[in-house]
Amino acid sequence: MPGWAVWIVVAVACVVIEIFTPSFFILWFGVGALVASLAAGLGAGITWQFTVFIATSAALIPSTKRISSQWLSRRKETKTNIYGIVGRTGYVTKDIGESCPGQVRVNGEVWTACSSSETKIASGTKVEVLEVKGVHLVVKALGEQVCE
């Protein structure tokens, strides 16, 4: 098999590996192999082919951090677990007292909740979740009565 074909096989193998490990690291060895393939096609000896492969790969590897950080910064941060509930609305299922917690239903789940203004919120009142404090939700009344 001619030298340029071997480098093409190496390049394709690197791209396939990169598909399964999206790190933008192996990809640069694939690009280096393509450039080495070009050198082999132009008649360069094996020493020059390896030199071109190593130099090209080494020159491109520092761009990994820049490219991957740009790719990752485009992702929208997803709130998970209990922090995904902040900003959601629900309704009071058990009266929230001035100093004692009640219960609210948000996203189909029942949570222990306290009022943000430390005022009483009656059962059936629509509320918005302002924050999570430990295992309690801090809510504010939206003033609407919801049928339970």
Coordinates of C-alpha atoms in Angstrom, one line a residue, residues 22-115:
P22 CA -15.6 14.2 21.3
S23 CA -12.6 15.9 22.9
F24 CA -11.2 17.7 19.8
F25 CA -7.8 16.1 20.7
I26 CA -7.6 13.0 18.4
L27 CA -9.0 15.1 15.6
W28 CA -5.7 17.0 15.2
F29 CA -3.8 13.8 14.7
G30 CA -6.2 13.0 11.9
V31 CA -5.5 16.4 10.3
G32 CA -1.8 15.8 10.8
A33 CA -2.2 12.5 9.0
L34 CA -4.0 14.1 6.1
V35 CA -1.1 16.7 5.7
A36 CA 1.4 13.8 6.0
S37 CA -0.6 12.0 3.2
L38 CA -0.2 15.1 1.1
A39 CA 3.6 15.1 1.8
A40 CA 3.7 11.4 0.9
G41 CA 1.8 12.0 -2.3
L42 CA 4.4 14.7 -3.3
G43 CA 7.2 12.1 -2.8
A44 CA 8.6 13.1 0.6
G45 CA 10.5 10.3 2.5
I46 CA 9.1 8.6 5.6
T47 CA 11.2 10.9 7.9
W48 CA 9.6 14.0 6.4
Q49 CA 6.2 12.4 6.5
F50 CA 6.5 11.8 10.2
T51 CA 8.0 15.3 10.8
V52 CA 5.0 16.8 8.9
F53 CA 2.6 14.6 10.9
I54 CA 4.1 15.5 14.3
A55 CA 4.5 19.2 13.5
T56 CA 1.0 19.7 12.2
S57 CA -0.6 17.8 15.0
A58 CA 1.5 19.7 17.6
A59 CA 0.6 23.0 16.1
L60 CA -3.1 22.3 16.1
I61 CA -3.4 20.7 19.6
P62 CA -3.3 24.1 21.5
S63 CA -6.5 25.1 19.5
T64 CA -8.3 22.3 21.3
K65 CA -9.0 24.4 24.4
R66 CA -10.2 27.4 22.4
I67 CA -12.5 25.4 20.2
S68 CA -13.9 23.2 23.0
S69 CA -14.5 26.2 25.3
Q70 CA -16.4 28.0 22.5
W71 CA -18.5 24.9 21.8
L72 CA -19.2 24.4 25.5
S73 CA -20.1 28.1 26.1
R74 CA -22.8 27.9 23.5
R75 CA -24.7 25.3 25.6
K76 CA -27.5 26.7 27.7
E77 CA -27.1 26.0 31.4
T78 CA -29.7 23.6 32.5
K79 CA -31.0 23.8 36.0
T80 CA -31.5 20.4 37.5
N81 CA -33.0 18.8 40.6
I82 CA -34.5 21.2 43.1
Y83 CA -32.9 24.3 41.5
G84 CA -35.0 23.8 38.4
I85 CA -38.1 24.5 40.4
V86 CA -37.2 28.1 41.1
G87 CA -39.5 30.4 39.1
R88 CA -42.2 27.8 38.7
T89 CA -45.7 28.3 39.9
G90 CA -47.9 26.0 42.0
Y91 CA -50.6 26.3 44.6
V92 CA -50.8 26.0 48.4
T93 CA -52.3 22.6 49.6
K94 CA -51.9 23.3 53.3
D95 CA -52.1 26.8 54.8
I96 CA -48.7 28.6 55.1
G97 CA -48.6 30.3 58.5
E98 CA -46.7 33.4 59.5
S99 CA -44.1 31.4 61.3
C100 CA -44.9 27.8 60.4
P101 CA -44.5 26.2 57.1
G102 CA -47.3 24.8 55.0
Q103 CA -47.3 22.8 51.8
V104 CA -47.4 23.6 48.1
R105 CA -47.8 21.5 45.0
V106 CA -45.4 22.4 42.2
N107 CA -44.8 20.3 39.1
G108 CA -47.0 17.6 40.6
E109 CA -44.9 17.3 43.7
V110 CA -45.8 18.4 47.3
W111 CA -43.2 20.5 49.0
T112 CA -42.9 22.1 52.4
A113 CA -42.9 25.8 51.9
C114 CA -42.6 29.1 53.8
S115 CA -43.8 32.5 52.8

